[in-house]
């Protein structure tokens, strides 16, 4: 459902992605691993258009994104494609992803109401269900600054799920957490994997890879250097 | 207790002793001037032709009929004359402070000044000349006919004293602007000394002379404690009047007329008639309190409206700079640099007087727009900093949820940025409250202007100054407290966020 074809990306003179081609299947959980600076996060950000690339193409469920220069402002058609792709591929960030001025519940309700036009009451009910699913019913009125790191990431996952994405892109969702918090987030991800949610996960942690991924891809210096079952790649 | 009382007594004794010394030390003022070999006279070169001004073609060299009179008086005293440049509206306070020996710069003998300085015999008899637009027949040459009319004049002038109860005076600080505004239709008439009217009003074809509403005198002002200097200057003036030198000086500046014949026979009785019994200063009272509150109201009104303009405009500029693309970004940047890089006083002048031929704003709207557009430049930078303080991930999260950039800014970035900016916006508003005193240059009578008008009435800066300061403080202190509280609250939230 996600196809990356010959994507090349350089920041100034440093090549971050050097012709990456890879396909991700629906219903599978794929981990992107490899050393820092290997291009994992950049690949994830290229897939949902937060980062533009110099050549190659990205296709998400039939929507095609081509190369573009960083300085050029995208036209209306391209912006519409970007938004459509982002609705199909929800994203969870490593840091500061939750809207700081809204409670946990409001964070989850925000996009359904203002992007999808879901009625407020309906969005609230759905958000409450999603918070229950990640085990945070009791924290719905807390603000991001009052949440622990693990709770923070679980709200971020619920928020991404609220838009009913075809896939979840997770950028190091556990790396800033202590072991207990890691376990609590990993458990939520494992539940989702069990429920058949397509996930693309950037991580440093082999434990997480083993527990929830059914495929691992190792990126090094902008190239895919290994691709297979987690046990083989790790 | 006993000890502290002893200390107190010693301090009091020391002060009394110093005061006594201070009284005893100087001998006569005339001796001081003669010993120095120079008569220092205060005037404002900005007052322009024909009083004191830079010679055409050689602006460094000062000329004017007052320069010639000062030199003639100094010569008679056996010293040379030296001009001390001083802001016109502060000539009397500077004289009191001892910045110069005498003040001479079209100082009219007014009630307010008679109570504060010693006037010499006059060197010029002027008429209060009323001018109106040539096509406006409704202005008649009498004070009662001016009721309800807007009449331009200079602050603290004899004309202002005449007009303040008879019409709606509009107070200017320069001699060119009252006539420019009369031509532009912002006022109905201008009442000023004939010397000024002849140079700045009469040459304008759109204006006509309505008539003269009274007479007054220009004389030199001397400190009340120095009657010997005043007497010596009187003697010098009598000499140059009798010799015809004064007449020649006035003729050179085309100022001589029949009215000046009176100077020749000037007697002690004439002097008493001019000085009269100095009127007792009106104490500050309920009437002044009402005026002060109205001044504070104008200050608050101008500030609030200017801020109400500056905030959305500043936000637009900040957004234009950050997200508007190259062209809009550069335009917004140029606006900010231009408005921050030039004095707000100049901006107000250009907006009110400079644009008058094409855009005739009233004083209050011009004040609001001028201050608002200036502060917008500062608000733009405050908001820009606030927007940039919102972590990039906040915008990216919103975009990743399918929001357009516009929606993401409105729902996610701006609410946080504006909260961060609020303490600085509040501090800027406090600064604006005080900067709003600048709008008196375009004839808006706000709190500070009210204070200086009252100070002239009551012959003292202390009472009006304290009242004025108290009102500013009452307006700005609660805001300052609020800004600090907000800052602490936001600080606490940021720490909590960093810890989470």
XYZ file of C-alpha atoms in Angstrom:
734
model
C 0.000 0.000 0.000
C 3.012 2.300 0.413
C 5.595 2.255 -2.312
C 8.852 4.138 -2.228
C 10.702 4.189 -5.534
C 14.250 5.475 -5.980
C 13.880 8.317 -3.448
C 16.927 10.531 -3.153
C 17.279 13.350 -0.673
C 20.205 15.556 0.275
C 20.479 18.262 2.923
C 22.969 20.765 1.515
C 25.708 18.424 0.269
C 24.979 15.530 2.652
C 23.055 12.689 1.006
C 20.473 11.346 3.467
C 18.507 9.025 1.181
C 20.453 7.568 -1.712
C 17.912 5.981 -4.007
C 15.711 4.071 -1.544
C 13.144 1.691 -3.055
C 10.875 -0.321 -0.803
C 7.247 -1.516 -0.603
C 5.157 -1.798 2.519
C 2.199 -4.183 2.568
C -1.172 -3.604 4.149
C -1.723 -5.197 7.553
C 1.979 -5.657 8.251
C 4.201 -4.044 10.853
C 7.566 -2.986 9.517
C 10.414 -1.612 11.604
C 12.986 0.783 10.146
C 16.260 0.323 11.994
C 19.871 1.293 11.592
C 22.406 3.784 12.940
C 21.557 7.422 13.644
C 21.746 9.513 10.495
C 21.065 6.433 8.382
C 17.944 8.070 6.929
C 15.168 6.215 8.792
C 13.271 9.236 10.094
C 13.782 11.156 6.848
C 12.229 8.280 4.903
C 9.216 8.317 7.211
C 8.859 12.084 6.821
C 9.160 11.820 3.034
C 6.311 9.313 2.952
C 3.820 11.758 4.467
C 5.256 14.847 2.832
C 6.724 16.643 5.856
C 10.013 16.388 3.977
C 10.302 16.840 0.218
C 12.780 14.794 -1.833
C 15.005 15.525 -4.819
C 14.136 12.598 -7.093
C 12.118 9.395 -7.133
C 8.479 8.931 -6.141
C 6.290 7.944 -3.213
C 2.905 6.299 -3.674
C 0.432 5.864 -0.841
C -2.700 3.921 -1.676
C -2.763 5.247 -5.243
C -1.755 8.829 -4.363
C 1.539 9.825 -5.964
C 4.061 12.322 -4.624
C 6.907 13.412 -6.897
C 10.144 15.256 -6.215
C 10.188 18.988 -5.475
C 12.699 21.547 -4.418
C 12.505 22.747 -0.838
C 12.166 26.413 -1.782
C 9.276 25.969 -4.229
C 5.852 26.407 -2.683
C 3.562 23.520 -3.539
C 0.632 24.335 -5.800
C -2.986 23.784 -4.815
C -3.218 20.328 -6.427
C -0.025 19.192 -4.729
C -1.188 20.499 -1.363
C -4.434 18.556 -1.754
C -2.438 15.375 -2.514
C -0.253 16.005 0.540
C -3.319 16.340 2.780
C -4.908 13.220 1.310
C -1.711 11.232 1.909
C -1.481 12.503 5.465
C -5.040 11.357 6.113
C -4.049 7.879 4.947
C -0.798 7.766 6.904
C -1.134 9.054 10.473
C 2.037 10.120 12.252
C 3.320 9.861 15.824
C 6.375 11.961 16.685
C 9.140 11.378 19.190
C 8.773 14.753 20.966
C 6.355 17.621 21.567
C 3.754 16.198 19.261
C 0.670 16.852 21.407
C -0.904 20.287 21.160
C 0.312 21.930 24.350
C -2.730 24.160 24.833
C -5.311 21.358 24.688
C -6.270 18.542 27.034
C -5.690 14.919 26.025
C -9.316 14.563 24.925
C -9.243 17.820 22.944
C -6.041 16.692 21.237
C -7.804 13.591 19.982
C -10.995 15.477 18.978
C -9.274 18.345 17.193
C -8.596 16.928 13.720
C -11.854 14.950 13.320
C -13.825 18.137 14.057
C -11.779 20.666 12.091
C -10.452 18.509 9.237
C -13.197 15.939 8.749
C -16.089 18.065 9.994
C -17.297 15.418 12.454
C -19.943 16.798 14.857
C -18.481 17.705 18.202
C -20.464 15.229 20.318
C -19.600 12.369 17.990
C -15.915 13.313 17.985
C -15.908 13.495 21.766
C -17.443 10.035 22.122
C -14.979 8.532 19.632
C -12.044 10.253 21.348
C -13.117 8.862 24.704
C -13.223 5.363 23.204
C -9.752 5.761 21.715
C -8.317 6.995 25.002
C -9.875 3.942 26.661
C -8.219 1.761 24.029
C -4.770 3.102 24.977
C -5.665 2.827 28.694
C -5.986 6.540 29.439
C -9.661 7.118 30.213
C -8.691 8.604 33.553
C -6.324 11.150 31.945
C -8.666 12.681 29.381
C -8.702 16.151 30.971
C -4.949 16.305 31.604
C -2.802 18.713 29.605
C 0.308 17.418 27.818
C 2.608 19.014 30.439
C 0.817 16.963 33.120
C 1.266 13.644 31.297
C 4.178 11.263 31.707
C 6.213 10.476 28.592
C 4.443 7.162 28.102
C 0.987 8.672 28.508
C 2.014 11.389 26.098
C 2.838 8.873 23.369
C -0.309 6.857 23.985
C -2.450 9.994 23.545
C -0.505 10.728 20.353
C -1.316 7.230 19.070
C -5.007 7.678 19.934
C -4.981 11.037 18.172
C -3.531 9.522 15.001
C -6.062 6.667 15.106
C -8.926 9.148 15.433
C -8.473 10.034 11.753
C -8.900 6.387 10.729
C -5.627 6.226 8.809
C -4.753 3.315 6.536
C -1.352 3.175 8.204
C 0.454 4.560 11.233
C 3.909 6.079 10.873
C 5.747 6.160 14.212
C 9.022 8.083 14.580
C 10.921 6.630 17.550
C 7.821 6.518 19.755
C 9.623 4.900 22.696
C 13.192 6.167 22.595
C 12.693 9.074 25.013
C 11.049 6.859 27.676
C 12.245 4.961 30.712
C 11.840 1.122 30.674
C 8.396 1.020 32.384
C 6.995 3.633 30.027
C 8.534 1.836 27.055
C 6.730 -1.343 28.027
C 3.422 0.467 28.373
C 3.690 2.031 24.882
C 4.976 -1.189 23.344
C 1.953 -3.031 24.761
C -0.390 -0.595 23.022
C 1.496 -1.014 19.744
C 1.353 -4.784 20.076
C -2.423 -4.580 20.574
C -2.747 -2.515 17.426
C -0.530 -4.928 15.498
C -2.750 -7.763 16.700
C -5.786 -5.866 15.420
C -4.219 -5.689 11.950
C -3.203 -2.010 11.900
C -0.558 -1.295 9.255
C 2.454 0.279 10.969
C 5.783 1.688 9.893
C 7.991 2.183 12.888
C 11.366 3.898 13.237
C 13.147 2.612 16.316
C 16.470 1.898 17.943
C 15.188 -0.809 20.231
C 15.597 -4.394 19.144
C 13.186 -5.537 21.885
C 10.420 -3.474 20.348
C 11.266 -4.792 16.892
C 11.154 -8.391 18.068
C 7.916 -7.937 19.947
C 5.762 -6.210 17.334
C 7.390 -6.128 13.884
C 7.050 -8.847 11.302
C 9.599 -7.242 9.010
C 12.694 -5.143 9.593
C 14.551 -2.884 7.163
C 17.996 -1.587 7.992
C 19.035 1.754 6.498
C 22.664 2.832 6.522
C 24.052 5.913 4.824
C 20.823 6.371 2.949
C 20.636 2.870 1.483
C 18.679 -0.244 2.361
C 21.362 -2.675 3.557
C 19.121 -5.412 4.945
C 15.453 -6.345 4.566
C 13.752 -9.404 6.041
C 12.333 -11.029 9.136
C 13.390 -9.269 12.354
C 15.402 -12.265 13.520
C 17.476 -12.226 10.335
C 18.055 -8.504 10.116
C 18.897 -7.933 13.805
C 15.457 57.836 70.259
C 17.308 60.773 71.781
C 20.238 60.031 69.577
C 18.238 59.968 66.384
C 16.677 63.275 67.378
C 20.139 64.763 67.773
C 21.100 63.550 64.312
C 17.935 65.039 62.900
C 18.677 68.389 64.535
C 22.185 68.374 63.133
C 20.898 67.697 59.638
C 18.295 70.451 59.927
C 20.947 72.853 61.194
C 23.214 71.978 58.299
C 20.440 72.578 55.767
C 19.504 75.923 57.343
C 23.171 76.904 57.348
C 23.585 76.001 53.680
C 20.462 77.905 52.773
C 21.756 80.974 54.612
C 25.085 80.740 52.792
C 23.234 80.384 49.509
C 21.384 83.606 50.160
C 24.435 85.554 51.179
C 26.877 84.506 48.462
C 25.999 86.278 45.163
C 26.398 90.019 44.993
C 24.515 91.760 42.192
C 23.457 90.072 38.973
C 24.685 93.013 36.942
C 28.139 92.694 38.516
C 28.121 89.012 37.658
C 27.295 89.746 34.016
C 29.930 92.463 33.818
C 32.547 90.244 35.451
C 31.796 87.470 32.977
C 31.909 90.001 30.128
C 28.934 88.304 28.511
C 25.157 88.617 28.606
C 23.746 85.162 28.060
C 20.276 85.281 26.522
C 17.972 82.340 25.959
C 16.040 81.862 22.721
C 14.895 79.093 20.370
C 16.353 79.265 16.873
C 13.476 77.036 15.776
C 11.118 79.990 16.274
C 12.510 81.193 12.963
C 12.157 84.395 11.043
C 12.132 87.256 11.982
C 13.075 86.574 15.622
C 16.268 84.496 15.508
C 17.198 82.401 12.503
C 20.080 81.216 10.385
C 21.153 83.745 7.748
C 20.055 82.781 4.217
C 23.031 81.141 2.549
C 24.893 80.871 5.851
C 22.665 79.038 8.326
C 25.446 78.850 10.906
C 25.333 82.630 11.351
C 22.323 83.704 13.399
C 20.448 86.852 12.452
C 17.072 88.379 13.314
C 15.810 91.490 15.043
C 16.219 89.945 18.481
C 19.858 89.116 17.738
C 20.424 92.792 16.904
C 18.569 93.985 20.012
C 20.528 91.585 22.225
C 23.799 92.854 20.757
C 22.764 96.476 21.252
C 21.755 95.868 24.894
C 24.984 93.984 25.590
C 26.986 96.799 24.041
C 25.245 99.315 26.296
C 26.106 97.122 29.302
C 29.715 96.936 28.181
C 29.667 93.191 27.488
C 29.060 90.953 24.490
C 25.894 88.948 23.835
C 25.806 85.166 23.676
C 22.754 83.208 22.551
C 21.885 80.081 24.519
C 19.687 77.764 22.465
C 16.706 76.576 24.508
C 13.413 74.892 23.661
C 10.901 77.765 23.430
C 8.241 76.265 25.666
C 10.820 75.868 28.452
C 12.406 79.322 28.302
C 10.920 80.430 31.629
C 11.808 77.261 33.592
C 15.337 77.425 32.144
C 15.618 81.076 33.145
C 14.552 80.114 36.666
C 17.149 77.364 36.717
C 19.871 79.855 35.759
C 20.681 78.489 32.298
C 21.001 82.087 31.030
C 20.733 85.673 32.339
C 17.714 86.841 30.348
C 15.152 85.306 28.017
C 14.138 87.112 24.826
C 12.282 85.307 22.076
C 8.892 86.808 21.350
C 7.980 86.279 24.996
C 4.593 87.911 25.333
C 3.767 89.623 28.605
C 1.031 87.247 29.780
C -0.672 86.786 33.150
C 0.979 83.434 33.639
C 4.483 84.778 32.987
C 4.016 87.995 34.966
C 3.724 85.921 38.114
C 7.022 84.165 37.497
C 9.488 86.571 35.916
C 10.420 90.239 35.937
C 9.658 91.888 32.596
C 11.774 94.774 31.257
C 10.213 97.559 29.225
C 8.921 96.246 25.881
C 10.900 96.258 22.643
C 7.920 95.522 20.439
C 4.153 96.129 20.504
C 2.292 93.394 18.699
C -1.322 92.890 17.690
C -3.250 89.634 18.021
C -4.168 89.000 14.399
C -7.103 86.818 13.453
C -6.910 85.027 10.106
C -9.438 82.804 8.348
C -9.866 81.182 4.968
C -10.437 83.744 2.234
C -13.681 82.065 1.175
C -15.076 81.777 4.703
C -17.109 84.884 5.501
C -18.464 83.504 8.780
C -15.472 84.637 10.880
C -15.865 88.154 12.335
C -13.145 90.152 14.100
C -14.364 89.753 17.680
C -13.797 87.201 20.426
C -17.491 86.486 21.113
C -17.925 85.645 17.412
C -15.421 82.804 17.839
C -17.577 80.829 20.250
C -17.746 77.205 19.158
C -15.125 77.751 16.457
C -11.879 75.836 16.273
C -9.129 78.420 16.492
C -5.469 77.507 16.134
C -2.792 79.162 18.258
C 0.445 78.475 20.113
C 0.625 76.858 23.542
C 1.088 79.245 26.481
C 0.609 82.319 24.285
C -1.408 85.429 25.025
C -3.741 84.371 22.217
C -4.296 81.036 23.991
C -5.193 82.896 27.206
C -7.689 84.970 25.230
C -9.163 81.998 23.394
C -9.443 79.350 26.041
C -12.767 80.548 27.423
C -14.041 82.124 24.218
C -13.667 79.323 21.657
C -12.245 75.871 21.122
C -8.514 76.527 20.916
C -6.355 74.041 18.996
C -2.848 74.178 20.391
C 0.252 73.934 18.186
C 3.953 73.950 18.940
C 5.202 75.460 15.680
C 4.285 78.617 13.721
C 3.866 77.002 10.292
C 1.390 74.260 11.247
C -1.550 76.410 12.469
C -1.800 78.096 9.056
C -1.290 74.834 7.150
C -4.161 73.295 9.113
C -6.336 76.355 8.560
C -5.801 76.039 4.803
C -6.559 72.322 5.046
C -9.824 73.083 6.828
C -8.965 71.391 10.111
C -9.560 74.678 11.960
C -11.811 77.698 11.347
C -9.363 80.485 12.211
C -5.902 81.220 13.620
C -5.160 83.864 16.252
C -1.462 84.723 16.594
C 0.865 87.707 16.931
C 0.987 89.951 13.858
C 4.717 89.239 13.515
C 3.945 85.570 13.010
C 0.804 86.156 10.965
C 2.682 88.446 8.568
C 5.414 85.872 7.899
C 3.543 82.584 7.969
C -0.146 83.353 7.402
C -0.384 86.352 5.100
C 1.686 84.857 2.238
C -0.909 82.089 1.821
C -3.337 83.151 -0.892
C -6.075 80.945 0.568
C -6.169 83.017 3.777
C -7.359 86.498 4.673
C -6.740 88.800 7.618
C -9.991 89.166 9.574
C -8.732 91.796 11.995
C -6.803 92.459 15.189
C -8.308 91.411 18.512
C -5.981 93.172 20.913
C -2.418 94.174 21.606
C 0.441 92.932 23.646
C 4.132 93.403 24.300
C 7.367 91.546 23.790
C 9.814 92.185 26.625
C 12.896 90.544 28.090
C 12.351 88.240 31.055
C 14.699 88.470 34.051
C 14.748 86.424 37.251
C 12.656 88.160 39.975
C 15.660 88.005 42.318
C 17.722 90.177 39.947
C 15.964 93.568 39.700
C 19.298 95.352 39.175
C 19.869 93.437 35.939
C 16.308 94.232 34.847
C 16.915 97.923 35.589
C 20.185 97.896 33.620
C 18.492 96.251 30.619
C 15.669 98.808 30.908
C 18.267 101.565 30.749
C 19.929 100.038 27.712
C 16.581 99.647 25.954
C 15.688 103.260 26.757
C 18.971 104.392 25.229
C 18.603 102.461 21.981
C 14.952 103.487 21.725
C 15.788 107.160 22.192
C 18.690 107.040 19.744
C 16.476 105.541 17.036
C 18.564 102.367 16.903
C 15.606 100.190 17.910
C 13.516 101.729 15.149
C 16.254 101.023 12.593
C 16.518 97.423 13.791
C 12.766 96.912 13.511
C 12.694 98.608 10.110
C 15.403 96.290 8.831
C 13.114 93.379 9.683
C 10.124 95.252 8.210
C 8.496 95.297 11.648
C 8.163 99.007 12.221
C 4.642 100.430 12.280
C 2.709 103.222 13.967
C 2.079 101.057 17.001
C 5.789 101.161 17.824
C 5.680 104.948 18.362
C 4.497 104.149 21.854
C 7.896 102.626 22.696
C 9.604 106.011 22.464
C 7.602 107.663 25.184
C 7.452 104.596 27.417
C 6.959 105.754 31.025
C 6.965 104.183 34.456
C 3.179 104.451 34.358
C 3.098 102.568 31.054
C 5.284 99.882 32.603
C 2.947 99.590 35.602
C 0.020 99.360 33.189
C 1.704 96.545 31.286
C 2.781 94.602 34.355
C -0.262 95.393 36.492
C -0.614 93.617 39.764
C 0.584 90.096 39.132
C -2.592 88.025 39.356
C -2.560 85.468 42.095
C -2.089 82.026 40.603
C -5.231 79.940 40.583
C -4.676 77.009 42.939
C -5.166 73.508 41.610
C -8.770 72.638 42.228
C -11.732 70.591 41.213
C -11.749 72.159 37.738
C -8.212 70.956 37.162
C -9.050 67.489 38.440
C -11.792 67.206 35.834
C -9.393 68.391 33.118
C -6.771 65.890 34.242
C -9.260 63.046 34.218
C -10.332 64.071 30.742
C -6.663 64.160 29.684
C -6.182 60.684 31.147
C -9.309 59.587 29.270
C -7.855 60.855 25.991
C -4.552 59.109 26.759
C -6.380 55.860 27.469
C -8.628 56.206 24.413
C -5.726 56.901 22.050
C -3.661 54.061 23.552
C -6.428 51.455 23.504
C -7.494 52.262 19.950
C -3.881 52.401 18.736
C -3.194 49.002 20.321
C -6.415 47.632 18.836
C -4.988 48.623 15.452
C -1.421 47.525 16.188
C -2.303 43.983 17.280
C -4.087 42.663 14.163
C -1.790 44.630 11.870
C 1.270 43.305 13.718
C -0.097 39.769 13.515
C -0.614 40.150 9.770
C 2.941 41.440 9.393
C 4.390 38.582 11.436
C 2.449 35.987 9.428
C 3.423 37.711 6.184
C 7.042 37.606 7.213
C 7.019 33.958 8.249
C 4.585 32.353 5.806
C 3.827 34.958 3.140
C 6.348 33.872 0.537
C 9.259 35.944 -0.744
C 7.391 39.062 -1.933
C 4.972 39.490 0.973
C 7.717 38.501 3.402
C 10.038 41.185 2.107
C 7.292 43.830 2.150
C 6.392 42.998 5.744
C 10.075 43.044 6.695
C 10.529 46.452 5.062
C 7.496 47.812 6.932
C 8.874 46.640 10.268
C 12.353 48.039 9.637
C 11.031 51.348 8.311
C 8.689 51.953 11.234
C 11.191 50.837 13.851
C 14.028 52.743 12.231
C 12.397 56.192 12.176
C 11.121 58.312 15.088
C 7.410 58.030 15.811
C 7.296 61.828 16.136
C 8.357 62.138 12.498
C 5.771 59.542 11.476
C 3.026 61.489 13.252
C 4.141 64.721 11.575
C 4.174 63.160 8.117
C 0.804 61.511 8.614
C -0.893 64.628 9.956
C 0.819 67.532 8.202
C 2.724 65.872 5.353
C -0.238 63.950 3.965
C -2.737 66.748 4.649
C -2.934 67.840 0.978
C -4.109 64.371 -0.076
C -5.498 62.835 3.120
C -7.082 65.142 5.666
C -7.260 63.157 8.883
C -8.593 64.713 12.056
C -6.143 64.898 14.944
C -7.543 62.005 16.972
C -7.783 59.486 14.108
C -4.332 60.584 12.945
C -2.963 59.984 16.456
C -4.538 56.519 16.645
C -3.414 55.527 13.145
C 0.077 56.982 13.585
C 0.743 55.278 16.912
C -1.039 52.098 15.812
C 1.012 51.737 12.644
C 4.204 52.395 14.591
C 3.412 49.892 17.319
C 2.329 47.321 14.727
C 6.013 47.062 13.781
C 6.916 46.202 17.371
C 3.956 43.830 17.798
C 4.973 42.062 14.584
C 8.338 41.239 16.129
C 6.754 40.145 19.398
C 4.376 37.796 17.568
C 7.131 36.546 15.295
C 9.197 35.614 18.336
C 6.110 34.011 19.903
C 5.392 31.958 16.775
C 9.007 30.862 16.528
C 8.960 29.821 20.185
C 6.269 27.222 19.384
C 8.145 23.965 18.690
C 8.224 22.995 15.017
C 6.711 19.618 15.936
C 3.451 21.362 16.870
C 2.978 22.596 13.306
C 4.160 19.280 11.844
C 1.759 17.309 14.046
C -1.097 19.460 12.835
C -0.062 19.075 9.188
C 0.363 15.326 9.695
C -3.271 15.201 10.852
C -4.309 16.588 7.470
C -4.707 20.242 8.459
C -3.955 22.979 5.956
C -1.173 25.363 6.991
C -3.802 28.046 7.560
C -5.886 25.816 9.843
C -2.779 24.611 11.672
C -1.730 28.210 12.324
C -5.172 29.216 13.493
C -5.910 26.229 15.711
C -2.478 25.152 16.944
C 0.375 27.621 16.455
C -1.237 31.013 17.048
C -3.121 30.187 20.260
C 0.172 29.117 21.798
C 2.223 31.917 20.235
C -0.175 34.621 21.412
C -0.119 33.228 24.937
C 3.659 33.381 24.915
C 3.500 36.912 23.507
C 0.960 38.231 26.013
C 3.401 39.521 28.666
C 5.368 41.402 26.011
C 2.196 42.769 24.449
C 1.139 44.035 27.880
C 4.530 45.663 28.397
C 4.270 47.272 24.973
C 0.866 48.644 25.901
C 2.371 50.258 28.992
C 5.053 51.834 26.798
C 2.324 52.980 24.406
C 0.415 54.684 27.244
C 3.461 56.862 27.786
C 4.398 57.284 24.116
C 0.884 58.554 23.485
C 2.025 61.861 25.000
C 3.774 62.467 21.647
C 0.447 63.041 19.918
C 0.277 66.505 21.468
C 2.450 67.610 18.506
C -0.587 67.061 16.314
C -2.819 69.094 18.672
C -4.370 66.259 20.705
C -4.613 67.434 24.314
C -3.870 64.306 26.315
C -2.624 63.881 29.865
C 0.908 65.264 29.521
C -0.249 68.252 27.484
C -2.971 68.916 30.063
C -0.281 68.834 32.715
C 1.888 71.441 30.980
C -1.122 73.704 30.365
C -2.141 73.452 34.029
C 1.442 73.992 35.157
C 1.373 77.374 33.429
C -1.964 78.224 35.081
C -0.871 77.415 38.592
C 2.745 78.624 38.091
C 4.190 75.346 39.297
C 5.126 71.999 37.854
C 5.030 70.175 41.153
C 1.297 69.713 41.756
C 0.355 69.051 38.136
C 3.451 66.880 37.702
C 2.563 64.680 40.644
C -1.077 64.424 39.539
C 0.002 63.523 36.023
C 2.517 60.924 37.206
C -0.074 59.442 39.577
C -2.585 59.023 36.758
C -0.026 57.373 34.451
C 1.038 55.125 37.288
C -2.556 54.207 38.111
C -3.044 53.130 34.511
C 0.215 51.273 33.993
C 0.924 49.648 37.369
C -1.975 47.141 37.311
C -0.958 46.176 33.774
C 2.634 45.699 34.893
C 1.519 43.421 37.714
C -0.639 41.476 35.279
C 2.249 41.064 32.832
C 4.550 39.757 35.568
C 1.921 37.314 36.779
C 1.352 35.993 33.290
C 5.074 35.646 32.806
C 5.428 33.591 35.981
C 2.497 31.390 35.008
C 3.924 30.708 31.545
C 7.350 30.100 33.056
C 5.826 27.440 35.332
C 4.062 25.782 32.400
C 7.240 25.700 30.338
C 9.115 24.077 33.183
C 6.360 21.479 33.548
C 6.529 20.794 29.804
C 10.294 20.394 29.907
C 9.984 17.995 32.846
C 7.264 15.857 31.230
